[in-house]
GROMACS .gro file of C-alpha atoms in nm:
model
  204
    1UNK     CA    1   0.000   0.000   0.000
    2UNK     CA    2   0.120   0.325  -0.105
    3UNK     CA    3   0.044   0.634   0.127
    4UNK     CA    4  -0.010   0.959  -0.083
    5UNK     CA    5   0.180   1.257  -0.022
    6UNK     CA    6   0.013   1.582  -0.090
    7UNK     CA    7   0.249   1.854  -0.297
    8UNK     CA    8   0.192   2.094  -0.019
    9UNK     CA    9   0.305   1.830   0.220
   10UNK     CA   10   0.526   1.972   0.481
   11UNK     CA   11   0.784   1.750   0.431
   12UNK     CA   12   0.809   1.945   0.068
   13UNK     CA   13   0.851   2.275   0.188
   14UNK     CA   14   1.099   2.254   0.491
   15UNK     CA   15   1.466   2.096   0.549
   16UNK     CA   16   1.523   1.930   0.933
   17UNK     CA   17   1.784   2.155   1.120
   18UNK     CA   18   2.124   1.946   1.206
   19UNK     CA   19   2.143   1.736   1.525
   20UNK     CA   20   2.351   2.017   1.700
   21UNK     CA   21   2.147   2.302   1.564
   22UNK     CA   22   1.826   2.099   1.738
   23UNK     CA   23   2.038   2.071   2.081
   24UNK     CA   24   2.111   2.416   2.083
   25UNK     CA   25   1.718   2.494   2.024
   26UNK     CA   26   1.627   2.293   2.308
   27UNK     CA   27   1.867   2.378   2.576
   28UNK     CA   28   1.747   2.753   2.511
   29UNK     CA   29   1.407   2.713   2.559
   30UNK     CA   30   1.442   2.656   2.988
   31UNK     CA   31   1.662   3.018   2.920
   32UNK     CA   32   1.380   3.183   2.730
   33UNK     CA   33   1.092   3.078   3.029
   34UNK     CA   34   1.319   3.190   3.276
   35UNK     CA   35   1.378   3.538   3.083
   36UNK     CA   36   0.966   3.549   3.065
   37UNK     CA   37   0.867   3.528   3.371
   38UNK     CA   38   1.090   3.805   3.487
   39UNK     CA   39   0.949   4.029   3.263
   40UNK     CA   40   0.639   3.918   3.420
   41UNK     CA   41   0.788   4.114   3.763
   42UNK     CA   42   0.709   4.449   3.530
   43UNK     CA   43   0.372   4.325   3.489
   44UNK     CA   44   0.271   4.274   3.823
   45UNK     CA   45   0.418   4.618   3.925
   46UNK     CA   46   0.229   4.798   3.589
   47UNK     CA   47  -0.145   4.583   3.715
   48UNK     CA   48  -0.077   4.749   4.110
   49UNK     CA   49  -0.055   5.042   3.947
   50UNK     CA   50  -0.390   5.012   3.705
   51UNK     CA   51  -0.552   4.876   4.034
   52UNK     CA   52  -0.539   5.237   4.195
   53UNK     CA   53  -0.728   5.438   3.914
   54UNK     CA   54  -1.059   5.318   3.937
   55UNK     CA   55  -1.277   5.188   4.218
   56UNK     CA   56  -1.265   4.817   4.303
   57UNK     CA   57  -1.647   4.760   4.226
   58UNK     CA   58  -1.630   4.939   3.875
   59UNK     CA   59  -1.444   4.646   3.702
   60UNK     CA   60  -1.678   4.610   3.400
   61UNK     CA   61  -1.753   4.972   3.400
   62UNK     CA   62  -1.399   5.008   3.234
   63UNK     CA   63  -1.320   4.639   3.125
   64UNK     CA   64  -1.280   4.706   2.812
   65UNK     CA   65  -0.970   4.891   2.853
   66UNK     CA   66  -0.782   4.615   2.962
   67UNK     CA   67  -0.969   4.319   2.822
   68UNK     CA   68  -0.709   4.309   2.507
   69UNK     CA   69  -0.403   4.302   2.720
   70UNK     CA   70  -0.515   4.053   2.953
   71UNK     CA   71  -0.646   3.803   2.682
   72UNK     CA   72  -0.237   3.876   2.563
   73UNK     CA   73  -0.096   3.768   2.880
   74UNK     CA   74  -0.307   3.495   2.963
   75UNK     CA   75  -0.168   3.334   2.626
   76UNK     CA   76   0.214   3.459   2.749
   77UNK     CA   77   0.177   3.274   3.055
   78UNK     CA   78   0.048   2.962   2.947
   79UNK     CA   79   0.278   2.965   2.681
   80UNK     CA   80   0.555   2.965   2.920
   81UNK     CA   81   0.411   2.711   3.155
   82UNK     CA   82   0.326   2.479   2.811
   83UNK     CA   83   0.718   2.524   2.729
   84UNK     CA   84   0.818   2.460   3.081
   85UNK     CA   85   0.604   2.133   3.152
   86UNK     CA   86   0.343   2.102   2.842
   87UNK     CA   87   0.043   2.146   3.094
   88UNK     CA   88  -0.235   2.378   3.081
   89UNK     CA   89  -0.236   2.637   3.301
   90UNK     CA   90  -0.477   2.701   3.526
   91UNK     CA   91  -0.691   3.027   3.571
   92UNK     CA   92  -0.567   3.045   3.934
   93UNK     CA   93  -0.206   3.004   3.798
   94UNK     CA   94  -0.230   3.296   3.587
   95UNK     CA   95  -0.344   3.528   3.845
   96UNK     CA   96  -0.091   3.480   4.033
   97UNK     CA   97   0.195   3.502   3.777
   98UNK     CA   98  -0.016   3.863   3.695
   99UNK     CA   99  -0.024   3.920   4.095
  100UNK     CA  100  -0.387   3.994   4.017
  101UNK     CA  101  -0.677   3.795   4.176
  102UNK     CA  102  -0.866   3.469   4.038
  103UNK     CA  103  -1.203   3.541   4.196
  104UNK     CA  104  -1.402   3.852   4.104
  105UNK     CA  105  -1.547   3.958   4.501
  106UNK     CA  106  -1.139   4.053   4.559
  107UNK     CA  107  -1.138   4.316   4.317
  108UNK     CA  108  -0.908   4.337   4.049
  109UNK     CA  109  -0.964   4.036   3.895
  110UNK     CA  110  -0.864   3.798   3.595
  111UNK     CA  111  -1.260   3.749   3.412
  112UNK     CA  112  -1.316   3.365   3.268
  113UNK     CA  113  -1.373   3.504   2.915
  114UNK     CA  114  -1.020   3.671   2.921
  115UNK     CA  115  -0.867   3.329   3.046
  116UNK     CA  116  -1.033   3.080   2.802
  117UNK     CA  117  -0.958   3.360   2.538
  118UNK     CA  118  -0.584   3.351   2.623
  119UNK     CA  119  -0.598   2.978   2.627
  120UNK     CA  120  -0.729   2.945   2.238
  121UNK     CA  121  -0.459   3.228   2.142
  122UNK     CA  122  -0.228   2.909   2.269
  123UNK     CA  123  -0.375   2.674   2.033
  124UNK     CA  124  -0.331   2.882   1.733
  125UNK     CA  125   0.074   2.908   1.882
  126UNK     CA  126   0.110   2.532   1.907
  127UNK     CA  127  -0.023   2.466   1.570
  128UNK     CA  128   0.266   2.722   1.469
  129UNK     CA  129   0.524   2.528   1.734
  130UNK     CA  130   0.383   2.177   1.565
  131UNK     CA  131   0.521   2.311   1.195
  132UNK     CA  132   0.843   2.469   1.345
  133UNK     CA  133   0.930   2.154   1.523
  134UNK     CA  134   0.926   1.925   1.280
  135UNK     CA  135   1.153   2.164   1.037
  136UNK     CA  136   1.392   2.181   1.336
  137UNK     CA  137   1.376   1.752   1.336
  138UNK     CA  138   1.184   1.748   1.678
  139UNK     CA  139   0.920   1.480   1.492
  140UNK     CA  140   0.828   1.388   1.862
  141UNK     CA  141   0.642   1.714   1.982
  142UNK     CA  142   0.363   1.761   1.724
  143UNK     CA  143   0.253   1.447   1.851
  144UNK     CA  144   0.215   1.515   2.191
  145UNK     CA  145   0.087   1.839   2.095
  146UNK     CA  146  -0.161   1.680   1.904
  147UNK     CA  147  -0.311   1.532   2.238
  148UNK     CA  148  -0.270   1.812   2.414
  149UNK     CA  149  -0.474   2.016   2.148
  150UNK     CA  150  -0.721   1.793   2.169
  151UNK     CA  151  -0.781   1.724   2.520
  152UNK     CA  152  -0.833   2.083   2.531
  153UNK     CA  153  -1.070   2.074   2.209
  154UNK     CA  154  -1.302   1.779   2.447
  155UNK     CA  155  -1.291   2.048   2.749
  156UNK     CA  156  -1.391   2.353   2.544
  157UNK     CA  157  -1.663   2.139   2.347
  158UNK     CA  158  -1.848   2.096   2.726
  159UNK     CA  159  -1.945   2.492   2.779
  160UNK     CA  160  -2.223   2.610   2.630
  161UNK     CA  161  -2.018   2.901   2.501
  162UNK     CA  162  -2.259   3.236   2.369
  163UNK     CA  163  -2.263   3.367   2.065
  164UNK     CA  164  -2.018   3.590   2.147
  165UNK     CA  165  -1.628   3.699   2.027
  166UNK     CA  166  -1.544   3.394   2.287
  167UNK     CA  167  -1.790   3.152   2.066
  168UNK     CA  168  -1.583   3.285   1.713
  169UNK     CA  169  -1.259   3.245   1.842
  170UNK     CA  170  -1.335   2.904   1.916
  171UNK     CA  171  -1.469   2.791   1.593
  172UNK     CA  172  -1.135   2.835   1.480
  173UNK     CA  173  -0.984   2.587   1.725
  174UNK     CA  174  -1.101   2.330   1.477
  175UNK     CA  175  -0.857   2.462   1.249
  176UNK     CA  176  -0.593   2.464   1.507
  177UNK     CA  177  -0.668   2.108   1.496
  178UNK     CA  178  -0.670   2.001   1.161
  179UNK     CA  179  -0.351   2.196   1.103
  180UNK     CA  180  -0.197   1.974   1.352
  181UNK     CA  181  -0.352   1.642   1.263
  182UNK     CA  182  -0.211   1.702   0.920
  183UNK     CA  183   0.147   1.722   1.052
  184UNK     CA  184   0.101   1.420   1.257
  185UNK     CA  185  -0.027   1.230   0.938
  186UNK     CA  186   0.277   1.391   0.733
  187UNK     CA  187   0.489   1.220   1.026
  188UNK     CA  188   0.303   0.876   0.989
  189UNK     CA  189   0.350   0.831   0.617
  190UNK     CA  190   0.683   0.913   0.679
  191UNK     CA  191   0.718   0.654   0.931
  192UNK     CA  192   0.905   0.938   1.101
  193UNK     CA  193   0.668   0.928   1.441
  194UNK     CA  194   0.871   0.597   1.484
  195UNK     CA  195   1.179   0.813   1.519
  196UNK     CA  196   1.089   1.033   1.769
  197UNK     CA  197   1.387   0.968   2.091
  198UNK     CA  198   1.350   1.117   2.445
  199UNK     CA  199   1.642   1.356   2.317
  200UNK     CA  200   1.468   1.541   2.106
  201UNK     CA  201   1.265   1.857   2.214
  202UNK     CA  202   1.296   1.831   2.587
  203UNK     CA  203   1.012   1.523   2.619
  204UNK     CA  204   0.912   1.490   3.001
   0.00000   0.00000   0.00000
């Protein structure tokens, strides 16, 4: 049986990075995470400083202004905490790497909508990471971000989401998705998934 290669294939458009140059990539990724979440120091002191202009019971009144940002370093953080140990972050994980609170009756406060937001702004990323990976001749972390994509595809498809911004920008999860499962079936035909070594791409 002969498995069919598309011409757009992946496998036609990119050329695997050296053994060395795919060392150096993964040693610097612990370096990059640890250079984040310092920045993430300047964050917290910029939030303390929002905190002070408006009442603590006006959050929605001006919600807007912020909303953007928030959504921007929801996705930073989990990012970061994917990288670090390719786990989801939780809500309550993110407020406190903003040094802002997780539950709304405290004040300043990271909203639901702004996490899960943050959280699909990952999937798009990975979907990116799963291309870039397998051109630097890491052929074992699509895979396991294939999983990871779509455990969190199952969670999201259990709220009964509005029809709301939130509701769009999840519709094009499924796109995250197929994007990915067509890597991992470029890496099947291949037979290249059979290749993947705990060496490559700093596997847990």
């Amino acid at each position: 049986i002969v498995l069919p290669i598309r011409e757009n294939s992946l496998f036609t458009q990119t050329h695997p990075l050296s053994s060395t140059e795919c060392c150096a990539v993964s040693f610097s990724v612990p370096k990059k995470c640890q250079k984040a979440r310092e920045h993430f120091g300047t964050v917290k002191v910029q939030l303390d400083s929002l905190k002070t202009k408006f009442p603590a019971d006006q959050y929605y009144r001006f919600h807007e202004h912020w909303r953007f940002v928030l959504q921007r370093l929801v996705f930073l953080a989990a990012f970061v905490v994917y990288l670090e140990s390719e786990t989801l972050v939780t809500r309550e994980a993110v407020a406190e790497i903003l040094g802002i609170e997780a539950d709304r009756e405290r004040g300043f406060h990271l909203d639901i909508e702004d996490y899960l937001s943050g959280v699909l702004t990952l999937a798009s990323e990975l979907s990116r990471l799963a291309v870039n990976s397998v051109t630097a001749g890491d052929y074992s972390r699509p895979l396991r971000i294939s999983t990871f994509i779509n455990e969190l595809d199952s969670g999201f498809r259990l709220l009964n989401l509005k029809n709301d911004s939130l509701r769009k920008r999840y519709d094009g999860l499924k796109y995250d998705v197929k994007k990915i499962e067509e890597v991992v079936y470029d890496l099947s035909i291949r037979g290249l998934n059979k290749e993947a070594t705990p060496g490559a791409g700093g596997e847990k």
